[in-house]
mmCIF file of C-alpha atoms and ligand atoms in Angstrom:
data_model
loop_
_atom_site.group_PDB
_atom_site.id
_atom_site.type_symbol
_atom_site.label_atom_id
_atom_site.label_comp_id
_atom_site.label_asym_id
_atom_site.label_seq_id
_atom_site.Cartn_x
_atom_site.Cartn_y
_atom_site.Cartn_z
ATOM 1 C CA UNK A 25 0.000 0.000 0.000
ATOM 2 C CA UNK A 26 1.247 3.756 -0.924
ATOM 3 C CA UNK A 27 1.569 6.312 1.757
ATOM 4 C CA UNK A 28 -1.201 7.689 -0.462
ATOM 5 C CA UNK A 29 -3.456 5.057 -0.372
ATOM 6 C CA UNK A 30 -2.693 4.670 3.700
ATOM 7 C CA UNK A 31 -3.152 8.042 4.873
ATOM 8 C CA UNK A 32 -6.228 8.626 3.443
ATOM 9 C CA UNK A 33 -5.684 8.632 -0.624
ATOM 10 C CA UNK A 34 -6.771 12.507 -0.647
ATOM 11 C CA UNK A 35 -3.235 13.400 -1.153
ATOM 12 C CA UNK A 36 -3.365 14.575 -5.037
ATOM 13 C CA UNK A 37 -0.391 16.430 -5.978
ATOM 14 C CA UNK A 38 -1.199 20.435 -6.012
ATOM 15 C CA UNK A 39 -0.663 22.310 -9.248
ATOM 16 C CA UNK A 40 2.548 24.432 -9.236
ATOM 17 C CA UNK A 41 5.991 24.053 -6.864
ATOM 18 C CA UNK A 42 5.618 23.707 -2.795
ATOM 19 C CA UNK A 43 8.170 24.510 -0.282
ATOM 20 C CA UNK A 44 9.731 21.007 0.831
ATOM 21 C CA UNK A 45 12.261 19.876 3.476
ATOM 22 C CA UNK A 46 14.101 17.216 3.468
ATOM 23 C CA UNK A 47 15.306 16.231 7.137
ATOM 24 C CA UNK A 48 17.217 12.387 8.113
ATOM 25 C CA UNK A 49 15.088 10.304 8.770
ATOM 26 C CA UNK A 50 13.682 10.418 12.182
ATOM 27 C CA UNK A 51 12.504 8.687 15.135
ATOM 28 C CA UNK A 52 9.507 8.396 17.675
ATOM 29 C CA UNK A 53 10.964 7.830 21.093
ATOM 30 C CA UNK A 54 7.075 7.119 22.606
ATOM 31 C CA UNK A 55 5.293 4.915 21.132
ATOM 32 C CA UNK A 56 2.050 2.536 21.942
ATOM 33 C CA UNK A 57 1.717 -0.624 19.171
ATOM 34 C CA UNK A 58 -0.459 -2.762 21.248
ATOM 35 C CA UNK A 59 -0.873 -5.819 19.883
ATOM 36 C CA UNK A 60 -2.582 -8.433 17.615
ATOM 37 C CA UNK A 61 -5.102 -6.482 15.521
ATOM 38 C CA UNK A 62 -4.666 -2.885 16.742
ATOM 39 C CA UNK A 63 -0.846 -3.642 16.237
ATOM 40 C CA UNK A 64 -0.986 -4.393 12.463
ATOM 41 C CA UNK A 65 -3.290 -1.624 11.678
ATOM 42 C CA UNK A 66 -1.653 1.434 13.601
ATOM 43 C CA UNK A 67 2.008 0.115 12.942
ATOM 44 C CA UNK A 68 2.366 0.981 9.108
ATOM 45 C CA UNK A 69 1.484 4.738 10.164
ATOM 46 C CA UNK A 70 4.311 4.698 12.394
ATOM 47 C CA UNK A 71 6.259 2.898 10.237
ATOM 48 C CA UNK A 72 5.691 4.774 7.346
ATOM 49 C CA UNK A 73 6.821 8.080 9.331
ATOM 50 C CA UNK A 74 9.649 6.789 11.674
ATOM 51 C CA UNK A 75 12.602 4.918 11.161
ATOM 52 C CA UNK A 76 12.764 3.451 14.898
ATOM 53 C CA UNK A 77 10.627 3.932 17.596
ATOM 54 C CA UNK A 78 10.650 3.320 21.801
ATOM 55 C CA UNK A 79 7.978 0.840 22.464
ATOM 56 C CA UNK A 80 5.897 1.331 25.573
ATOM 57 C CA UNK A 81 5.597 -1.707 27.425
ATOM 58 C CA UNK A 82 2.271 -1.215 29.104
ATOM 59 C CA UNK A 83 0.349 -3.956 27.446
ATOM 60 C CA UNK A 84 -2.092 -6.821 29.380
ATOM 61 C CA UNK A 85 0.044 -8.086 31.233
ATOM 62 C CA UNK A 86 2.736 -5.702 30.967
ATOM 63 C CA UNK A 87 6.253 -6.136 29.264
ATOM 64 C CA UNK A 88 8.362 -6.840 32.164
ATOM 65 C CA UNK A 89 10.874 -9.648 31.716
ATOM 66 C CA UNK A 90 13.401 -10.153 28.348
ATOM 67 C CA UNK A 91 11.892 -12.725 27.027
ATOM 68 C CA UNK A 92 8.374 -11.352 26.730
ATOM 69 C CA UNK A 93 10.009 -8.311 25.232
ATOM 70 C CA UNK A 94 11.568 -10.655 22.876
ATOM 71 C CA UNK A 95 8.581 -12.199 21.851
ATOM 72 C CA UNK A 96 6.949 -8.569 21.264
ATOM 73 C CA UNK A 97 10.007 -7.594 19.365
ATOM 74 C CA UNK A 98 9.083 -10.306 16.632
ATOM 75 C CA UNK A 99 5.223 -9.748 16.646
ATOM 76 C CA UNK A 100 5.885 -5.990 16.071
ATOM 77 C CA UNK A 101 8.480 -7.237 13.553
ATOM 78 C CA UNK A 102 6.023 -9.344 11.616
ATOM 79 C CA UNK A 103 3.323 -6.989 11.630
ATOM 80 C CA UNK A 104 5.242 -4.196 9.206
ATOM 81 C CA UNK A 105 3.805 -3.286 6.253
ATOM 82 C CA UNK A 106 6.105 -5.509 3.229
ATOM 83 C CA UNK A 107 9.290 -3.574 2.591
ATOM 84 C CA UNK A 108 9.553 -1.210 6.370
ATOM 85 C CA UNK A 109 12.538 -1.224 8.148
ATOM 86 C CA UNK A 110 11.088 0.317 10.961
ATOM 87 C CA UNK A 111 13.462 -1.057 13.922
ATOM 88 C CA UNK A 112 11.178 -1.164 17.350
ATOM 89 C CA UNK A 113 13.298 -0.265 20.397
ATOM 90 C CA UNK A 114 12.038 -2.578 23.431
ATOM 91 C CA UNK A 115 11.701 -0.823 27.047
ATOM 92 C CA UNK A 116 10.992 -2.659 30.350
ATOM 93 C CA UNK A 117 7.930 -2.003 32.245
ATOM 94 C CA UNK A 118 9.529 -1.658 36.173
ATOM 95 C CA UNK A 119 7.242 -2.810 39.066
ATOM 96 C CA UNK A 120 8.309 -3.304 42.632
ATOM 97 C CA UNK A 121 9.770 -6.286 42.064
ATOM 98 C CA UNK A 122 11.705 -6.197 38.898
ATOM 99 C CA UNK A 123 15.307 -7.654 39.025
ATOM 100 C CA UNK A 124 18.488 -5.165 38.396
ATOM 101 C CA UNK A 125 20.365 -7.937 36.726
ATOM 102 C CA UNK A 126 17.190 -8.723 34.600
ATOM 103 C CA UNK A 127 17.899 -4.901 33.585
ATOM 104 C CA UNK A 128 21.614 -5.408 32.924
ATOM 105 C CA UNK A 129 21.084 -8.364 31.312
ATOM 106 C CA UNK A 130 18.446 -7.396 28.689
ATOM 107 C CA UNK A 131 20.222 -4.139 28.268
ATOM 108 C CA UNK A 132 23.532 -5.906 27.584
ATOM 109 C CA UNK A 133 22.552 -8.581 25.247
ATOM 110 C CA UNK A 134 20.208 -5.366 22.983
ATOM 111 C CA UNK A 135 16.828 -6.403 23.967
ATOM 112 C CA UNK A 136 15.661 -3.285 26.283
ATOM 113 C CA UNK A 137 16.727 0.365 25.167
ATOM 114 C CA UNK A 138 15.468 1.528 28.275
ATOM 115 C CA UNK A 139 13.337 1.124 30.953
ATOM 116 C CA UNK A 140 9.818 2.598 31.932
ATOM 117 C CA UNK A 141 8.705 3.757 35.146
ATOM 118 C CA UNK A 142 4.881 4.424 35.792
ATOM 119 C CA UNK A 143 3.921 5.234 39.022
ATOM 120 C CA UNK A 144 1.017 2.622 40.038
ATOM 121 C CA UNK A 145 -2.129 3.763 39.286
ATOM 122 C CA UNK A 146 -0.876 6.994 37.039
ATOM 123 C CA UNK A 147 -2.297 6.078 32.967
ATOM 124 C CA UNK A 148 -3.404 2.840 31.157
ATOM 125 C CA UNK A 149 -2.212 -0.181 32.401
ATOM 126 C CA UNK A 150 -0.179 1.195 35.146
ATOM 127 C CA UNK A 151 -1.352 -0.492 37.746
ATOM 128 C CA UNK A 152 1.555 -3.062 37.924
ATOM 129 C CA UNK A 153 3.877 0.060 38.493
ATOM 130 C CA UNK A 154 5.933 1.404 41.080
ATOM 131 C CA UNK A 155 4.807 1.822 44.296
ATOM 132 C CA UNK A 156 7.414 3.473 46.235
ATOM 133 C CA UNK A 157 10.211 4.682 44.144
ATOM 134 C CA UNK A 158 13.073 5.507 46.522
ATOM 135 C CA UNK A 159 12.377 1.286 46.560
ATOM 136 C CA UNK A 160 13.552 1.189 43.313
ATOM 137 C CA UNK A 161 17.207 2.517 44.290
ATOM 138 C CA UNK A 162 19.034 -0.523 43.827
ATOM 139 C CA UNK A 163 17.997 -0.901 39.823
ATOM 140 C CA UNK A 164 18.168 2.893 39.293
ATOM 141 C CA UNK A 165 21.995 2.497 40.571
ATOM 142 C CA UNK A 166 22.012 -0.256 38.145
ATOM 143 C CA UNK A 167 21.010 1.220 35.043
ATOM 144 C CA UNK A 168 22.734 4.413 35.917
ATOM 145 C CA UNK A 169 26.358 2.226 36.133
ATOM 146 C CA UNK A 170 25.506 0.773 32.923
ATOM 147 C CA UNK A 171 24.129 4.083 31.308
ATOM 148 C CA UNK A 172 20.781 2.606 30.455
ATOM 149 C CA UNK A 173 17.948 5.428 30.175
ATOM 150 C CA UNK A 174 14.914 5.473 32.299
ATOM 151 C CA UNK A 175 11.729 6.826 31.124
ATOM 152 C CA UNK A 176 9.048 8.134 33.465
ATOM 153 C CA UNK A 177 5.523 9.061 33.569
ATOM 154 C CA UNK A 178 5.687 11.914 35.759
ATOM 155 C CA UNK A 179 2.558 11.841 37.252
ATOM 156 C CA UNK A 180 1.068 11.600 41.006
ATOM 157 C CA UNK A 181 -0.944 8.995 41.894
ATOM 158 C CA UNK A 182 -3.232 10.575 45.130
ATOM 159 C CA UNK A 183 -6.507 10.884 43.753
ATOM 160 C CA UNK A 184 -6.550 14.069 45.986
ATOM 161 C CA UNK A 185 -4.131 15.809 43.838
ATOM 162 C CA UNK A 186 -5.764 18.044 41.125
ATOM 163 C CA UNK A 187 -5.562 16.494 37.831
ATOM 164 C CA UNK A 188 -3.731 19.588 36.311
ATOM 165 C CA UNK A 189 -1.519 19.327 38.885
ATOM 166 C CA UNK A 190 -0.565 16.000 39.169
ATOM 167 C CA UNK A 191 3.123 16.740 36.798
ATOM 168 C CA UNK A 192 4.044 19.880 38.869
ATOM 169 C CA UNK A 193 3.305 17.661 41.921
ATOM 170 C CA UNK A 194 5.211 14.357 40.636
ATOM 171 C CA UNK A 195 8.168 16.999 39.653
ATOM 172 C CA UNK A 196 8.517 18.077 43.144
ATOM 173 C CA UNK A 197 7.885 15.127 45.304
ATOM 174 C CA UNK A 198 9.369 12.689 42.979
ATOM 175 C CA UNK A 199 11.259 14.133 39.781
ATOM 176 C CA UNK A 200 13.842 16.003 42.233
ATOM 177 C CA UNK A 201 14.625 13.845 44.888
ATOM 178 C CA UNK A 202 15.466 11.211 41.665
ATOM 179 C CA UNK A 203 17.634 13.606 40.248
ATOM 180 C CA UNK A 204 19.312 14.605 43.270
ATOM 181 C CA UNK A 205 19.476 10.770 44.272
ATOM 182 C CA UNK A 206 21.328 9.481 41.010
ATOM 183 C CA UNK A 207 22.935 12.000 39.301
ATOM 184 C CA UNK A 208 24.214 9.419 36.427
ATOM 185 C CA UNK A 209 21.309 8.613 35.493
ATOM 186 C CA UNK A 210 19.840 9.196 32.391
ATOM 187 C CA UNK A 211 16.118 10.672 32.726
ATOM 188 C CA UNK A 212 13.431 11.152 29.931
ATOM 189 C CA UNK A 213 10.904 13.166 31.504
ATOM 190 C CA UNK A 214 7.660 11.630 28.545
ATOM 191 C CA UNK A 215 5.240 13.771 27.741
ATOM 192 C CA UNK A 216 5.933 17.361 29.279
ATOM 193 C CA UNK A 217 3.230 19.424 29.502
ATOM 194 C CA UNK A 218 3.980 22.042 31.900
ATOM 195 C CA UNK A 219 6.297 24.954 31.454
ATOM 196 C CA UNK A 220 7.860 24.413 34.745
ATOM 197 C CA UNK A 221 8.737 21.072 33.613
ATOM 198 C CA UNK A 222 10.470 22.537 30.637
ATOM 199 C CA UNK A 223 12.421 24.946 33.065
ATOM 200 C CA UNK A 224 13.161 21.780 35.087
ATOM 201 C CA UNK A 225 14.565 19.309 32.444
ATOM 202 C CA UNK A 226 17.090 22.503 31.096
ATOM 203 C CA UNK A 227 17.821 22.847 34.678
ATOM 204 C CA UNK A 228 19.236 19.459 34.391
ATOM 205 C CA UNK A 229 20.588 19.432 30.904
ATOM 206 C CA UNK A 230 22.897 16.663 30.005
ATOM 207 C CA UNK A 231 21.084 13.971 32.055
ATOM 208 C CA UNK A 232 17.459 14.901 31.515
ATOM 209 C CA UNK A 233 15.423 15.169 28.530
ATOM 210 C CA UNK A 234 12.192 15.416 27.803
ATOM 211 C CA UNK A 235 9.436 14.049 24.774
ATOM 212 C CA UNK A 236 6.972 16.582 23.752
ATOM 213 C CA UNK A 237 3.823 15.070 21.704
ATOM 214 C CA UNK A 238 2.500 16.454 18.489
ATOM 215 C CA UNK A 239 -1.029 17.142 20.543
ATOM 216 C CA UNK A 240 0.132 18.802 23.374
ATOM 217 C CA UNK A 241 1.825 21.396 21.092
ATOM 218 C CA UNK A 242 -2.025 22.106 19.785
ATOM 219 C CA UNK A 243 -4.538 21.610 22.454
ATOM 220 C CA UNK A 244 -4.391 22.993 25.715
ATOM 221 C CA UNK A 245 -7.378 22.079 28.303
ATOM 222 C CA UNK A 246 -10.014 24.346 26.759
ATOM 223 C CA UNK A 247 -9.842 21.994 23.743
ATOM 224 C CA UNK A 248 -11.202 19.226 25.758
ATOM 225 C CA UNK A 249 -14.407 20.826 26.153
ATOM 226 C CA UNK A 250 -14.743 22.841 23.111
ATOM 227 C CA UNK A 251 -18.637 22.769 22.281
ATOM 228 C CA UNK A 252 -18.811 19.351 24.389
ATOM 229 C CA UNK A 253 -16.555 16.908 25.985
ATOM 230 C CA UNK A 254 -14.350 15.729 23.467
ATOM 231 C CA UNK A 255 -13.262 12.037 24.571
ATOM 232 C CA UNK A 256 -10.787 11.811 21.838
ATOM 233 C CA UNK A 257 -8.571 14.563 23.064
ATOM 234 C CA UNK A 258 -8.358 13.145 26.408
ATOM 235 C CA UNK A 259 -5.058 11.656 27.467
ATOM 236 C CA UNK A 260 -2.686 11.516 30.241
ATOM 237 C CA UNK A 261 -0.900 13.772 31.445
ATOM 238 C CA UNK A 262 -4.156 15.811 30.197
ATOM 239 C CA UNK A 263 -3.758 19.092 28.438
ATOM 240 C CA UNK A 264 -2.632 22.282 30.623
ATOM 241 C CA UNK A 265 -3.199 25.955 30.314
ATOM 242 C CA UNK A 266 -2.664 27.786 27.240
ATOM 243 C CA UNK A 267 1.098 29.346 28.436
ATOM 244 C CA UNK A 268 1.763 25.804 29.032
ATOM 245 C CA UNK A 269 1.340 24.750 25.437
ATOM 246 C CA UNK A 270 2.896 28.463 24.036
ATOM 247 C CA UNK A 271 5.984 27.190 26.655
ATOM 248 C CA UNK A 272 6.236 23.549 25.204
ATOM 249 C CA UNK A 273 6.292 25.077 21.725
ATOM 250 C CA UNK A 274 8.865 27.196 22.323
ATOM 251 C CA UNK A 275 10.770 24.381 24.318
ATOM 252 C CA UNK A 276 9.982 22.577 20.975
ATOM 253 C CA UNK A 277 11.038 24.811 18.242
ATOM 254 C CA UNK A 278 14.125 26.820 20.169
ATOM 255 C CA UNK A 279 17.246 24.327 19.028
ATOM 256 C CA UNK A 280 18.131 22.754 22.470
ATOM 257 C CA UNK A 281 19.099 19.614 22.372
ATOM 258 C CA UNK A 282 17.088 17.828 25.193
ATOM 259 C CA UNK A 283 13.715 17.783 23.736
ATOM 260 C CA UNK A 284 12.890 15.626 21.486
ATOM 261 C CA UNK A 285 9.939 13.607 19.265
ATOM 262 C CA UNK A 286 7.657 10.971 21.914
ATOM 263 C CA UNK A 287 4.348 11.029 19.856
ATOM 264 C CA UNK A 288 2.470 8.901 22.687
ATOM 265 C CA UNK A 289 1.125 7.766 20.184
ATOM 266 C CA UNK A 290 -2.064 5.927 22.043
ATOM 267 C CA UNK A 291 -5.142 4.391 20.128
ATOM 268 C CA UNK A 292 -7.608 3.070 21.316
ATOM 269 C CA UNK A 293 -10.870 1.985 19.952
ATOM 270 C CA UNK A 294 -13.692 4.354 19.802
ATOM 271 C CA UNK A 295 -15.829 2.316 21.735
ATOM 272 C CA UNK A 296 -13.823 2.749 24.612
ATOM 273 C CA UNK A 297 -13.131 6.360 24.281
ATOM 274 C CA UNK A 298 -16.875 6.679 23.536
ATOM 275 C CA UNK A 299 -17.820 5.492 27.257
ATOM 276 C CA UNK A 300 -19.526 6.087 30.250
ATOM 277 C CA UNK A 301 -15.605 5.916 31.523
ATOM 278 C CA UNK A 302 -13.596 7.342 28.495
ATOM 279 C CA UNK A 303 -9.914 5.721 28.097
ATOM 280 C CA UNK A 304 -7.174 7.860 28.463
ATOM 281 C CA UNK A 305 -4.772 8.206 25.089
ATOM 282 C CA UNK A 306 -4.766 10.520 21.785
ATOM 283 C CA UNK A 307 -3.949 8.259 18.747
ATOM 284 C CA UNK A 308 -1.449 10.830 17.075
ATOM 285 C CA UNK A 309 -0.036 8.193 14.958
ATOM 286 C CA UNK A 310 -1.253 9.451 11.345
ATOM 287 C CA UNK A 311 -0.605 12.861 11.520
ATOM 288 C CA UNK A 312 2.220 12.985 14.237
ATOM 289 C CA UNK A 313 5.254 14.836 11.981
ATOM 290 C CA UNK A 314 2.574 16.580 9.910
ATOM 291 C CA UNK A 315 1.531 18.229 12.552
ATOM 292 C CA UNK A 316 4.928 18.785 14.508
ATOM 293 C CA UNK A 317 6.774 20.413 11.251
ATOM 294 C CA UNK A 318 3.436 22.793 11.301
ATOM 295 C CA UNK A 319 4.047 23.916 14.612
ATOM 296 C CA UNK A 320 7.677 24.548 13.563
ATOM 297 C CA UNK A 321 6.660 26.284 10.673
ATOM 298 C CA UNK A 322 4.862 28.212 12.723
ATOM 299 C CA UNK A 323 7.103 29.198 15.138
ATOM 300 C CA UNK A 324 9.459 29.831 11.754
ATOM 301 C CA UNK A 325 11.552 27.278 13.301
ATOM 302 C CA UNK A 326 12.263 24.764 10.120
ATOM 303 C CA UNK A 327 15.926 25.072 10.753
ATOM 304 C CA UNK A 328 15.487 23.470 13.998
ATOM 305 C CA UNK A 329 13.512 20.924 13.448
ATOM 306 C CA UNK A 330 15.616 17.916 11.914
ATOM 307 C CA UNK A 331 17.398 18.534 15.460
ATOM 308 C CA UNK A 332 14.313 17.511 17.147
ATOM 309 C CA UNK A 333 13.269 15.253 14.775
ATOM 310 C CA UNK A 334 16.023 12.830 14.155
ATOM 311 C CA UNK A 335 19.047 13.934 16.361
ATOM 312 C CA UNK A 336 18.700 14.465 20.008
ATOM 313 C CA UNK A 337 16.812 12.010 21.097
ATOM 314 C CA UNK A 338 19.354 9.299 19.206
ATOM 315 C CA UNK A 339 22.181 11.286 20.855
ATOM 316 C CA UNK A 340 20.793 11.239 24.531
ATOM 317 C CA UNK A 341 20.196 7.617 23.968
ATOM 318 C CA UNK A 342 23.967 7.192 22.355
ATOM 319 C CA UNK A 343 22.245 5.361 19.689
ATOM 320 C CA UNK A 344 23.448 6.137 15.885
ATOM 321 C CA UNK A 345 21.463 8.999 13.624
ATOM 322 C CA UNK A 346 19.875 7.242 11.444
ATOM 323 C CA UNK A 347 20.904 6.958 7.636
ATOM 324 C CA UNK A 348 18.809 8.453 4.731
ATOM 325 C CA UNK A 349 16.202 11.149 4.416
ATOM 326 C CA UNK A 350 12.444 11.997 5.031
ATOM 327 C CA UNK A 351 10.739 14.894 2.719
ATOM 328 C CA UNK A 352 7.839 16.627 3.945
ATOM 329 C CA UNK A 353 6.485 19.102 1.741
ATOM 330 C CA UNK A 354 4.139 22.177 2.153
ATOM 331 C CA UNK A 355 1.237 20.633 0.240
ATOM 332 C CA UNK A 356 -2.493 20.477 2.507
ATOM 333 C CA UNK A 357 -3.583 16.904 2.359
ATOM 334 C CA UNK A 358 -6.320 14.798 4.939
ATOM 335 C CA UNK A 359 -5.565 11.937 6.854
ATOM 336 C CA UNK A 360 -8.509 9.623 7.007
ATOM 337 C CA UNK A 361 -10.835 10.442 10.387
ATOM 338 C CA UNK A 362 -10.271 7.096 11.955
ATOM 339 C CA UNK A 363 -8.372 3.783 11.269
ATOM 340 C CA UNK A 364 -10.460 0.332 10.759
ATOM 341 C CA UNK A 365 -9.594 -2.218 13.470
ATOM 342 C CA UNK A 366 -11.724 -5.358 12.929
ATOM 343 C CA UNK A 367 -15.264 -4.453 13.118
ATOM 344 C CA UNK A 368 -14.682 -1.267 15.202
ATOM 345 C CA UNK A 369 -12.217 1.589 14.482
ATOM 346 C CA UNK A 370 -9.627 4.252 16.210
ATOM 347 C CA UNK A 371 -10.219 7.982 15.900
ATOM 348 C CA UNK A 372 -7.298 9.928 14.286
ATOM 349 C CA UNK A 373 -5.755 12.842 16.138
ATOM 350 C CA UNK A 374 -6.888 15.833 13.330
ATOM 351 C CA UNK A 375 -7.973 12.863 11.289
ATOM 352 C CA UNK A 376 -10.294 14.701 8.152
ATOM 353 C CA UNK A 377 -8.991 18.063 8.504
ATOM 354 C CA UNK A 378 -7.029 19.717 6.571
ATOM 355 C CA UNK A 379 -3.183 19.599 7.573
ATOM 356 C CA UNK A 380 -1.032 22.221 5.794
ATOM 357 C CA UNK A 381 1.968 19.818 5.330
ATOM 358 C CA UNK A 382 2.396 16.229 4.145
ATOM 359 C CA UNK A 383 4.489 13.171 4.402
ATOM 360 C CA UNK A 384 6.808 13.525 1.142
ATOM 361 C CA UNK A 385 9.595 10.618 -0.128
ATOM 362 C CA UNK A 386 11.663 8.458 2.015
ATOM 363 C CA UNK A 387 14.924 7.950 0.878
ATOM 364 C CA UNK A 388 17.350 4.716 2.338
HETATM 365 C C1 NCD B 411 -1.297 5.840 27.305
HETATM 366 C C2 NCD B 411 -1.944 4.535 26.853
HETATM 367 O O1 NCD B 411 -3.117 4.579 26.434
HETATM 368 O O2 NCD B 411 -1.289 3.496 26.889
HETATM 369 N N1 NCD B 411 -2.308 6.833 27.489
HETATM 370 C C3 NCD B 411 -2.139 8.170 27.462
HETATM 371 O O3 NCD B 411 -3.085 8.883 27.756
HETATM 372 N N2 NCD B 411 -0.996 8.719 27.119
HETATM 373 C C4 NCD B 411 -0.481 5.617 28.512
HETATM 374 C C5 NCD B 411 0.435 6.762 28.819
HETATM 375 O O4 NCD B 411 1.445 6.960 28.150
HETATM 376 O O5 NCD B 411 0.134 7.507 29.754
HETATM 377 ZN ZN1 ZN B 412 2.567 6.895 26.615
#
């Protein structure tokens, strides 16, 4: 199948020239694939965008020993569209009781990348996470020895706490004291959506980083209730206050080196965002770097964005940049408004509208 024909098939070439920019190809370093069904039919729009990605471990039950992540690995693998060389990155979903050498071990023979940390309770299929994580010291010390990243929803988990508050709260109770407890470690803070989080990752520069999703660079928490409730929007962390999202795109757009692409990319089907209790997770798959080289376009910040797109987050992770190129070109095309899975479907973040920039060639 085309890109054409995947995204939608509404593509059709406008008359005349279009700006276009060619950037190496880049990566998503937050991404849900689920599995079986959902799996093969929101894979090929990461696939067809990314050349690697980091693969969230929260599935039923959740990724937490090597060979289970080994066993993903090939069903993610064999669920490509014919002729992708999209390479998944494995993480490892921490609980209480995971092992440190399990860590080193995985991490030393290539099967995790990294490691996630969800506090219990904090998103979708968290509730095998971390309990206490001063607990967690003695595989934090690990990974930090062997320089393997840890990734962390940075959430609190007292229902008490204000849900717009629960990332300023994490980053003071728990964000800080980690920092200041292992200062070798290598942090990705997913998902920022606060500009005091952006002030805190630069305040650590070097050994934190943060992921900033395409949708949290264009909602902000009015959008969830504009004219209704709009289920589809809703994710975790949820959307903040409008400086928040002016803050993450200027984090975004400025040319430092410790933010980087994390779609959290998160479908799920309509009938469970549809629902008396609505799931939490924006599928931003289909229209991820459409939407981020908008913003950047925006913020007339092109020259920064192959930075972002394909070179810090590879460099905090010390993994290689990637060989061969991604166009995108300033041509408005429509990605289709929601993805067929079986008999149901997923909603597409901006799915139907029209996006003023589209997926161009990929090159090696
Ligand atoms: C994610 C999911 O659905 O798995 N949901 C979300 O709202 N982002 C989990 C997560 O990353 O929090
Ligand atoms: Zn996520």
């Amino acid at each position: 199948m085309s890109v054409t024909e995947l995204f939608g098939g509404t593509q059709a070439r406008a008359a005349g020239s279009f700006e276009t920019l060619t950037i190496r190809r880049p990566d998503d370093w937050h991404v849900h694939l689920r599995d079986g069904a959902m799996l093969k039919a929101v894979l090929p729009f990461t696939a067809a965008q990314f050349r690697r990605g980091i693969v969230m471990p929260n599935l039923v039950p959740p990724v937490t020993g090597i060979a289970a992540a080994s066993a993903y690995r090939e069903r993610i693998l064999a669920a490509r569209p014919e002729g992708s060389d999209f390479t998944p990155l494995m993480t490892c979903y921490l609980t209480d009781i995971t092992a440190p050498d399990e860590i080193e071990r995985g991490f030393r023979d290539g099967v995790w990348a990294a490691a996630k940390l969800y506090p219990a309770g904090a998103t979708t299929n968290a509730h095998y996470g971390v309990t206490d994580i001063a607990k967690l010291a003695p595989v934090l010390e690990r990974m930090e020895r062997i320089g393997m990243p840890v990734l962390v929803h940075g959430e609190a988990t007292d229902p008490a706490v204000d849900i717009f508050d629960r990332e300023a709260v994490f980053m003071e109770q728990e964000m800080l004291p980690l920092l200041r407890r292992h200062q070798g470690l290598k942090v990705v803070i997913e998902h920022v959506t606060t500009a005091e989080t952006v002030d805190l990752v630069r305040a650590h520069a070097g050994r934190a980083a943060g992921t900033i999703t395409p949708h949290h660079l264009i909602i902000n928490r009015t959008s969830l209730f504009q004219g209704g409730l709009r289920p589809h929007l809703y994710c975790l962390p949820v959307a903040k206050r409008e400086r928040h999202r002016l803050a993450l795109r200027k984090a975004a757009t400025s040319g430092d080196g410790n933010f980087f692409i994390g779609t959290d990319t998160a479908p799920h089907l309509r009938s469970a965002k549809q629902a008396e209790c609505c799931s939490a997770g924006v599928f931003g798959g289909a229209t991820a770097l459409q939407t981020y080289v908008q913003v950047f376009d925006e913020e007339g910040a092109l020259a920064h964005f192959e930075a972002f797109a394909a070179e810090n987050g590879a460099r905090f992770y010390g993994l290689p940049l990637n060989e061969g190129t991604l166009t995108l070109e300033k041509r408005p095309c429509r990605v289709s408004p929601a993805v067929a899975v079986g008999d149901e479907d997923v909603v597409v973040f901006r799915g139907g509208e029209e996006l003023p920039w589209s997926l161009g060639e990929v090159r090696g």
